[in-house]
Tab-separated table of N, CA and C in Angstrom:
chain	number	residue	atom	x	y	z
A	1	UNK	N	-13.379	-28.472	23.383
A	1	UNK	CA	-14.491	-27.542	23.516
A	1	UNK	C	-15.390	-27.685	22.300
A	2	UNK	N	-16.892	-27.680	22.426
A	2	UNK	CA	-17.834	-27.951	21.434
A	2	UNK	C	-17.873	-26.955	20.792
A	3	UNK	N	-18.035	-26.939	19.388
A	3	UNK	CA	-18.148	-25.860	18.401
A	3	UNK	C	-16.608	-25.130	18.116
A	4	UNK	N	-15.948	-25.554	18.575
A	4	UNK	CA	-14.919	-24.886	17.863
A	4	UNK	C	-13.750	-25.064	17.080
A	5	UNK	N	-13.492	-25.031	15.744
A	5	UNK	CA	-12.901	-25.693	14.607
A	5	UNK	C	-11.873	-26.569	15.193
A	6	UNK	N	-11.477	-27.543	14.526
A	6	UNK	CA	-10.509	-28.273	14.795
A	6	UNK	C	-8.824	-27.285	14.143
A	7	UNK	N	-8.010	-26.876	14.728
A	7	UNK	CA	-6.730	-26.304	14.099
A	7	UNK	C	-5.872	-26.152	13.165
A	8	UNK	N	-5.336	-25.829	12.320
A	8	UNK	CA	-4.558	-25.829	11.260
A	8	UNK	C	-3.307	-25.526	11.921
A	9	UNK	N	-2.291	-26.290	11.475
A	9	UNK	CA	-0.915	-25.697	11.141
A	9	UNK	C	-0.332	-25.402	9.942
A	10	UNK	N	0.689	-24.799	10.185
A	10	UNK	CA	1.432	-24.486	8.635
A	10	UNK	C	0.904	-23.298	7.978
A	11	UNK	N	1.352	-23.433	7.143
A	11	UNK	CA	0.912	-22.167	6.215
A	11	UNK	C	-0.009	-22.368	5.384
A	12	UNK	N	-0.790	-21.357	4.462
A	12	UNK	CA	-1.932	-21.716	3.507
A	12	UNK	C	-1.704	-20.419	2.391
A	13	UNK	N	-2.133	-21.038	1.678
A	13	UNK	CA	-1.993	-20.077	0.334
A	13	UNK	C	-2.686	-18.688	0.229
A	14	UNK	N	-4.301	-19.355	1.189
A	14	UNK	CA	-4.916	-18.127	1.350
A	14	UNK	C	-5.402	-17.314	2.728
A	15	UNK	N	-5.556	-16.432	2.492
A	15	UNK	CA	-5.599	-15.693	4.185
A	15	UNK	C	-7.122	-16.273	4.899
A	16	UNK	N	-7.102	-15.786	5.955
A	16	UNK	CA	-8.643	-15.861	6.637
A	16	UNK	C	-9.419	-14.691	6.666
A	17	UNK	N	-8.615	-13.832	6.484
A	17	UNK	CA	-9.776	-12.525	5.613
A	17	UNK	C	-10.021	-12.989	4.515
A	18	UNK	N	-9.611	-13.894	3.459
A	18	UNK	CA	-10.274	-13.928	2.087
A	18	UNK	C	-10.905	-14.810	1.920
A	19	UNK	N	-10.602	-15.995	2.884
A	19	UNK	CA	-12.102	-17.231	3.037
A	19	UNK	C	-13.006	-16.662	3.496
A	20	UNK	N	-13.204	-15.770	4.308
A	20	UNK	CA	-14.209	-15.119	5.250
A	20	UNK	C	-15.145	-14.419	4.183
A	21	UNK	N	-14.338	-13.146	2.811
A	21	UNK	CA	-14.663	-12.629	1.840
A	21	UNK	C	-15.387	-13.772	0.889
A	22	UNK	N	-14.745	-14.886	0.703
A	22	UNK	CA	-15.341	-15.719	-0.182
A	22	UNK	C	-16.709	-16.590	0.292
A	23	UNK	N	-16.604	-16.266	1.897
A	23	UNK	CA	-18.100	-17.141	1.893
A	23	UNK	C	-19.065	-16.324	1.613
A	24	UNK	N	-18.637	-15.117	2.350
A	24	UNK	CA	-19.572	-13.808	2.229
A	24	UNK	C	-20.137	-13.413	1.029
A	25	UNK	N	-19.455	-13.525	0.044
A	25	UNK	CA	-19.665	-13.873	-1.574
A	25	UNK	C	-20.425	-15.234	-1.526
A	26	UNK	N	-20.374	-16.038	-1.009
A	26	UNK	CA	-21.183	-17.089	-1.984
A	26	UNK	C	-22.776	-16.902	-1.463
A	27	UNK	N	-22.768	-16.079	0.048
A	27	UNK	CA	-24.099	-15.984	0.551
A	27	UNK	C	-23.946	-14.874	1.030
A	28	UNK	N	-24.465	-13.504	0.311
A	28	UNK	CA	-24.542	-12.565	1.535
A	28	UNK	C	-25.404	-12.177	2.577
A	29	UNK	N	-26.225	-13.127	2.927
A	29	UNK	CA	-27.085	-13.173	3.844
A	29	UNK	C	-26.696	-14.160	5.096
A	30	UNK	N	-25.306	-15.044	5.420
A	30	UNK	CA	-25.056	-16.237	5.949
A	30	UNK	C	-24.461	-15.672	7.337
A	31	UNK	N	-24.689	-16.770	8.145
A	31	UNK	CA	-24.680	-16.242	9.910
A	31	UNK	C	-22.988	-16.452	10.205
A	32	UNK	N	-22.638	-15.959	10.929
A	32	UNK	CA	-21.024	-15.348	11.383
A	32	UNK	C	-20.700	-16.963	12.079
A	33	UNK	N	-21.924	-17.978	12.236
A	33	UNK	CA	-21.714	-18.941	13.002
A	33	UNK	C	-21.532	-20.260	11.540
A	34	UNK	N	-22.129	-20.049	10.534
A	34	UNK	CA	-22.103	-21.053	9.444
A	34	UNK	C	-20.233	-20.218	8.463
A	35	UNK	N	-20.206	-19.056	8.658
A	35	UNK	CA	-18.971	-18.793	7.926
A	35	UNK	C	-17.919	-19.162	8.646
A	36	UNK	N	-18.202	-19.626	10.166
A	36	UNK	CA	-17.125	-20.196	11.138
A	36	UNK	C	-17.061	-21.247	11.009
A	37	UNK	N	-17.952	-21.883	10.346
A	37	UNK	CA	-17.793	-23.500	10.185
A	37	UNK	C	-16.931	-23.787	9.072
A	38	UNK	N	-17.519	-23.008	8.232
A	38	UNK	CA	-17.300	-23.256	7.128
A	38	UNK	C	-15.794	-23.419	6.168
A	39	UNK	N	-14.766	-21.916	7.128
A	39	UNK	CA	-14.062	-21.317	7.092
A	39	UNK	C	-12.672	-21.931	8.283
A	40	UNK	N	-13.204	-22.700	9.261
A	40	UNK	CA	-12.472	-23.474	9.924
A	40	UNK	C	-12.267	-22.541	11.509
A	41	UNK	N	-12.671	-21.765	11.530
A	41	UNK	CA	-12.768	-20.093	12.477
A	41	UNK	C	-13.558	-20.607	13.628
A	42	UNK	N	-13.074	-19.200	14.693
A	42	UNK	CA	-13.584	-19.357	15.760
A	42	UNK	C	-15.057	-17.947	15.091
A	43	UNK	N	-16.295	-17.985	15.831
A	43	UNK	CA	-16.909	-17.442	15.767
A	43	UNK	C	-16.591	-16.043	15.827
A	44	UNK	N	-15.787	-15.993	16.948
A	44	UNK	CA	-14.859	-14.412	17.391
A	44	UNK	C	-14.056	-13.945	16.186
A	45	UNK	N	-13.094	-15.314	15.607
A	45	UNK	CA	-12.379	-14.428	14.657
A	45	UNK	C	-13.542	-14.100	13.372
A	46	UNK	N	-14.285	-14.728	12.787
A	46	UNK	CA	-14.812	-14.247	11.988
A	46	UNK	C	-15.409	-12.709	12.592
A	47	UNK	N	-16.328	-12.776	13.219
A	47	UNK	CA	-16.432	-11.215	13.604
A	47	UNK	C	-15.425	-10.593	13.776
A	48	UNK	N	-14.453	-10.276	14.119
A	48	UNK	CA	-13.226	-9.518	14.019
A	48	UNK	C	-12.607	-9.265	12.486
A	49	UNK	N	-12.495	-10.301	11.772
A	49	UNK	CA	-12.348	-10.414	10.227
A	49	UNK	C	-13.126	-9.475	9.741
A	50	UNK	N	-14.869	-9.634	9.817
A	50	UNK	CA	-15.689	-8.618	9.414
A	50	UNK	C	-15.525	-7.475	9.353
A	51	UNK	N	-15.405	-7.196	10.413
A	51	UNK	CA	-15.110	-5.773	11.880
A	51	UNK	C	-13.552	-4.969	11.089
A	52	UNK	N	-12.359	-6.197	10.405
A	52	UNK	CA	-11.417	-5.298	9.714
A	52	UNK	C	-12.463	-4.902	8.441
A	53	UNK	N	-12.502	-6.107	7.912
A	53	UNK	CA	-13.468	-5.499	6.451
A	53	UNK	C	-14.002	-4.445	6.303
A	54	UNK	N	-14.675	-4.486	6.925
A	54	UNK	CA	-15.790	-3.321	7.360
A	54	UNK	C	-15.182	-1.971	7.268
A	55	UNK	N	-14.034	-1.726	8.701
A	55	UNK	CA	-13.052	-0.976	8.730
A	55	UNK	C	-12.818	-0.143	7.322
A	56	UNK	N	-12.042	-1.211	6.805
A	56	UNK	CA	-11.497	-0.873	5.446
A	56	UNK	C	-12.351	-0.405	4.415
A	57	UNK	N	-13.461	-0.539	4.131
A	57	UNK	CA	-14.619	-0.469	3.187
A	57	UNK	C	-14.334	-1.742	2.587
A	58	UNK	N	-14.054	-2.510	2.481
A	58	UNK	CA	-13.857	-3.908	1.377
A	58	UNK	C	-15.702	-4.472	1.598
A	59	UNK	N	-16.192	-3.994	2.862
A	59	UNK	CA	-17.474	-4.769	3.382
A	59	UNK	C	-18.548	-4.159	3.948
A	60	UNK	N	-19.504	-3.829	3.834
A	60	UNK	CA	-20.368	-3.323	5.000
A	60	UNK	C	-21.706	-4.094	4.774
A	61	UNK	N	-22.422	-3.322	5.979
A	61	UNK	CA	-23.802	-4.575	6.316
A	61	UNK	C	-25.313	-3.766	5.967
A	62	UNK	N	-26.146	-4.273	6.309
A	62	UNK	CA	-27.050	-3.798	6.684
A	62	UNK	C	-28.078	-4.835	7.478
A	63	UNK	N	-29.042	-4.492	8.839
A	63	UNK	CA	-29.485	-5.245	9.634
A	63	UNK	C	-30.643	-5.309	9.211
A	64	UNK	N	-31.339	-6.942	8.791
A	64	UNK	CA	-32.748	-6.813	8.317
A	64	UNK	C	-33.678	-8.025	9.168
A	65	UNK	N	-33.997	-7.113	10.650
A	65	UNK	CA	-34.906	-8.279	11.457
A	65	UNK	C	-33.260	-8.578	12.406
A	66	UNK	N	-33.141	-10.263	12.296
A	66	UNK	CA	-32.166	-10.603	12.825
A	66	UNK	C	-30.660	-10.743	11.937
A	67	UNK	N	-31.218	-10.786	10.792
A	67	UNK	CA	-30.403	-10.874	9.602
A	67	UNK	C	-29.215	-9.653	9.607
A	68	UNK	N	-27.993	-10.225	9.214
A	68	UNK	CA	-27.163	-9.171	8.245
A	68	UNK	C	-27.246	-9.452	7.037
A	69	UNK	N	-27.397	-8.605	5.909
A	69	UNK	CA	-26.689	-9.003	4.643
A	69	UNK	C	-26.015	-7.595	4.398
A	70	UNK	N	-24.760	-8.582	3.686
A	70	UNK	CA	-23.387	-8.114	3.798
A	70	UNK	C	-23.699	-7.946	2.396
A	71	UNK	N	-22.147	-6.882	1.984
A	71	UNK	CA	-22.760	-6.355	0.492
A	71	UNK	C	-20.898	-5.861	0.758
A	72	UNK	N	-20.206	-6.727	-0.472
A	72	UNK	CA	-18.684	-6.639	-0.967
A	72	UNK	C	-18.379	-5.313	-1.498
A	73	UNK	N	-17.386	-4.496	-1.500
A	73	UNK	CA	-17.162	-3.427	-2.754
A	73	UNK	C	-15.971	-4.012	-3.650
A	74	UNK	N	-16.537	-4.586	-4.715
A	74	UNK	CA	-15.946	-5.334	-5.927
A	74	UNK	C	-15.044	-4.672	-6.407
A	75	UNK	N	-15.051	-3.150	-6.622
A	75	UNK	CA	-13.926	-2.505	-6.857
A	75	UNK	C	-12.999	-1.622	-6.128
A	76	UNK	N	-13.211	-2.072	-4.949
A	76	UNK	CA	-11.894	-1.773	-3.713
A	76	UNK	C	-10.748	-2.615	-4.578
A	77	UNK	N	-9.573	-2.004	-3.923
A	77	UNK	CA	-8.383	-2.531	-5.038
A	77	UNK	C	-7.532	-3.502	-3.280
A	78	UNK	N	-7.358	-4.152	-3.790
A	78	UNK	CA	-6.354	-5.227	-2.870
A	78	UNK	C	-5.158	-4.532	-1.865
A	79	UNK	N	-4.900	-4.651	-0.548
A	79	UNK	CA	-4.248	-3.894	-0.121
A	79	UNK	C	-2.502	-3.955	-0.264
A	80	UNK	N	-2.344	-5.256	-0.658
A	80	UNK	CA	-0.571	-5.508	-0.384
A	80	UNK	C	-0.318	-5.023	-1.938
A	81	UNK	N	1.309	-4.250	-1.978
A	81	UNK	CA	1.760	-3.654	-2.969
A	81	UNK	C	1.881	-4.509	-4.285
A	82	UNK	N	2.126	-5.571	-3.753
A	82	UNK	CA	2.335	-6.737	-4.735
A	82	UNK	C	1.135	-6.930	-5.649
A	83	UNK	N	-0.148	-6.877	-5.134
A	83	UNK	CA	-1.612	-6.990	-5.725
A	83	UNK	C	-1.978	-5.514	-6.121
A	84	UNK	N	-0.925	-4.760	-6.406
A	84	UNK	CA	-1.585	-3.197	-6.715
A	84	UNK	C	-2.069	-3.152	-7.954
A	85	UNK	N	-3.809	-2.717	-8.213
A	85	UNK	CA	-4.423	-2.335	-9.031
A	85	UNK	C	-5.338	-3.715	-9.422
A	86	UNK	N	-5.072	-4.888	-8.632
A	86	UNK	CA	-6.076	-6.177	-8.503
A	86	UNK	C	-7.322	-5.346	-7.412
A	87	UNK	N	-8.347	-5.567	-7.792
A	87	UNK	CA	-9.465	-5.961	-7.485
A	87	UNK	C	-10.191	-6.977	-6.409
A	88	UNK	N	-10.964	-7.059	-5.458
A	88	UNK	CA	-11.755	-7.984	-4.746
A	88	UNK	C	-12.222	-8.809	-5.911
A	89	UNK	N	-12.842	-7.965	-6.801
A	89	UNK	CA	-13.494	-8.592	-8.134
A	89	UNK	C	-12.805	-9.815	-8.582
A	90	UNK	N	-11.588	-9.194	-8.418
A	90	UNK	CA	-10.332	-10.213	-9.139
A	90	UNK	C	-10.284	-11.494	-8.277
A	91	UNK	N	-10.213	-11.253	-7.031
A	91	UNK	CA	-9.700	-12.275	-6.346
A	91	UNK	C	-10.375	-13.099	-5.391
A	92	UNK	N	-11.933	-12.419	-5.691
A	92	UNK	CA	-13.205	-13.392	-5.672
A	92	UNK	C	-13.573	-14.281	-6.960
A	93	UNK	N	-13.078	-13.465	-7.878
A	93	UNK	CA	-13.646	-14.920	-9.044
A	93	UNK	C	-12.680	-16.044	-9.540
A	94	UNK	N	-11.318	-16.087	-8.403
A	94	UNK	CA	-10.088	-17.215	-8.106
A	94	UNK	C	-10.713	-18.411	-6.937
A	95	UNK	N	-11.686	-17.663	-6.070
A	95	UNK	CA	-11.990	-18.726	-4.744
A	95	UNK	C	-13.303	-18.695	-5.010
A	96	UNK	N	-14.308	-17.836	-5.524
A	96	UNK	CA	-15.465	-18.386	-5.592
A	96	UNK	C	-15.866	-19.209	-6.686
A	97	UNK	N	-16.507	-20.307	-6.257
A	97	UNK	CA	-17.087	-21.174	-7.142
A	97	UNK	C	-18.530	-22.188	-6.588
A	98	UNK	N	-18.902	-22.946	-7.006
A	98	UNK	CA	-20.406	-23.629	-6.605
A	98	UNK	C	-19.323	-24.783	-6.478
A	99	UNK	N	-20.221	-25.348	-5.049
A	99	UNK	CA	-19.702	-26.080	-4.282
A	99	UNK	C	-19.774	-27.569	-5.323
A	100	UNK	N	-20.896	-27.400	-6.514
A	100	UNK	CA	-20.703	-28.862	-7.457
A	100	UNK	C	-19.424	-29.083	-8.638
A	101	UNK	N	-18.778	-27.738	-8.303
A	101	UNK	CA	-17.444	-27.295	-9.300
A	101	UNK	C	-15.933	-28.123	-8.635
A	102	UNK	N	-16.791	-28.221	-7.053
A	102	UNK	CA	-15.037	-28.217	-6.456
A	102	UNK	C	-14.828	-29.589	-6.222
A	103	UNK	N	-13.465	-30.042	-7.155
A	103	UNK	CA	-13.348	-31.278	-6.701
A	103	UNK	C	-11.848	-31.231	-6.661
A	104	UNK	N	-10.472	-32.099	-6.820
A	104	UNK	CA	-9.336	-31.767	-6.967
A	104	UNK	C	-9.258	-31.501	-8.895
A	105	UNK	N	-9.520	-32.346	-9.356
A	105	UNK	CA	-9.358	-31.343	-10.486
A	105	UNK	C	-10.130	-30.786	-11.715
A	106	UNK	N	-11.258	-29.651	-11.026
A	106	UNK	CA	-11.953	-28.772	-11.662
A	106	UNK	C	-11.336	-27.687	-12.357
A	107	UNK	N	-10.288	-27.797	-12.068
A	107	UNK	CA	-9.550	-26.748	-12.803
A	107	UNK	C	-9.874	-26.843	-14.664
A	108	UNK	N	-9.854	-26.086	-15.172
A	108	UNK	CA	-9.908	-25.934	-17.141
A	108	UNK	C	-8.850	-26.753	-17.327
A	109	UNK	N	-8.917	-26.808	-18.680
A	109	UNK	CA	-7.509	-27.536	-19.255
A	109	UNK	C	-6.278	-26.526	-19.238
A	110	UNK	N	-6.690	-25.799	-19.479
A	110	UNK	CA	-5.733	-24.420	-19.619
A	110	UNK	C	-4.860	-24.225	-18.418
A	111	UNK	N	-5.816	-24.163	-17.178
A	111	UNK	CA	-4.633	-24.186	-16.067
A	111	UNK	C	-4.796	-24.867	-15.248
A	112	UNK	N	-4.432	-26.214	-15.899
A	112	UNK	CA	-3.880	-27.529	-15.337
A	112	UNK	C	-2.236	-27.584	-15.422
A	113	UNK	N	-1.454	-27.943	-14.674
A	113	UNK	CA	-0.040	-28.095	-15.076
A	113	UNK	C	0.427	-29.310	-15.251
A	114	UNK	N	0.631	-29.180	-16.737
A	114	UNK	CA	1.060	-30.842	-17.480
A	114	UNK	C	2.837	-30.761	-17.740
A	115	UNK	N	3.745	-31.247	-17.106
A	115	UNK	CA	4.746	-31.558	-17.384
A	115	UNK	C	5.051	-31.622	-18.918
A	116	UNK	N	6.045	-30.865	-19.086
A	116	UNK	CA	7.127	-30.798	-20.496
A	116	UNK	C	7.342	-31.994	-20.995
């Protein structure tokens, strides 16, 4: 079927609510159809993703013309117990970065892991 991501298996480090959060961060003006690309998503799940966000306060919109722009709350605190008292703040400035940053290893020297 045309337009719709090719599949993942397995597991991933990060959720699809927080790629969804991180594109939304890099553009908050970007169409539910470029964060599906982008993000590997069906168009549906990203709107549904939103639609929890939203829910939750982590996200809300406002409609300008045809446009949404989306607008994060940076200091909503993370929902799993394990992340208690982390921040969106926090765990947007782990996945967001400019797309001329990302390569395999952009990482600092600092947290690179160099064998003993």
């Amino acid at each position: 079927m045309d337009g719709v991501p090719e599949s993942h298996t397995g597991w991933t480090f990060v959720t699809n609510h927080a790629r969804v959060l991180a594109a939304i961060a890099d553009n908050p003006s970007t169409r539910i159809r470029d964060i599906a690309a982008h993000c590997r998503l069906t168009e549906r799940a990203v709107q549904k993703i939103i639609s929890d966000l939203e829910q939750d306060g982590y996200l809300s919109h406002v409609r300008e013309g045809r446009t949404n722009t989306y607008r994060i709350d940076p200091g909503k605190v993370l929902r799993h117990p394990a992340e208690a008292g982390l921040t969106v703040a926090s765990l947007l400035s782990l996945l967001v970065q400019d797309e001329a940053d990302r390569s395999p290893l952009s990482l600092p020297d600092s947290r690179r892991h160099t064998p003993a």
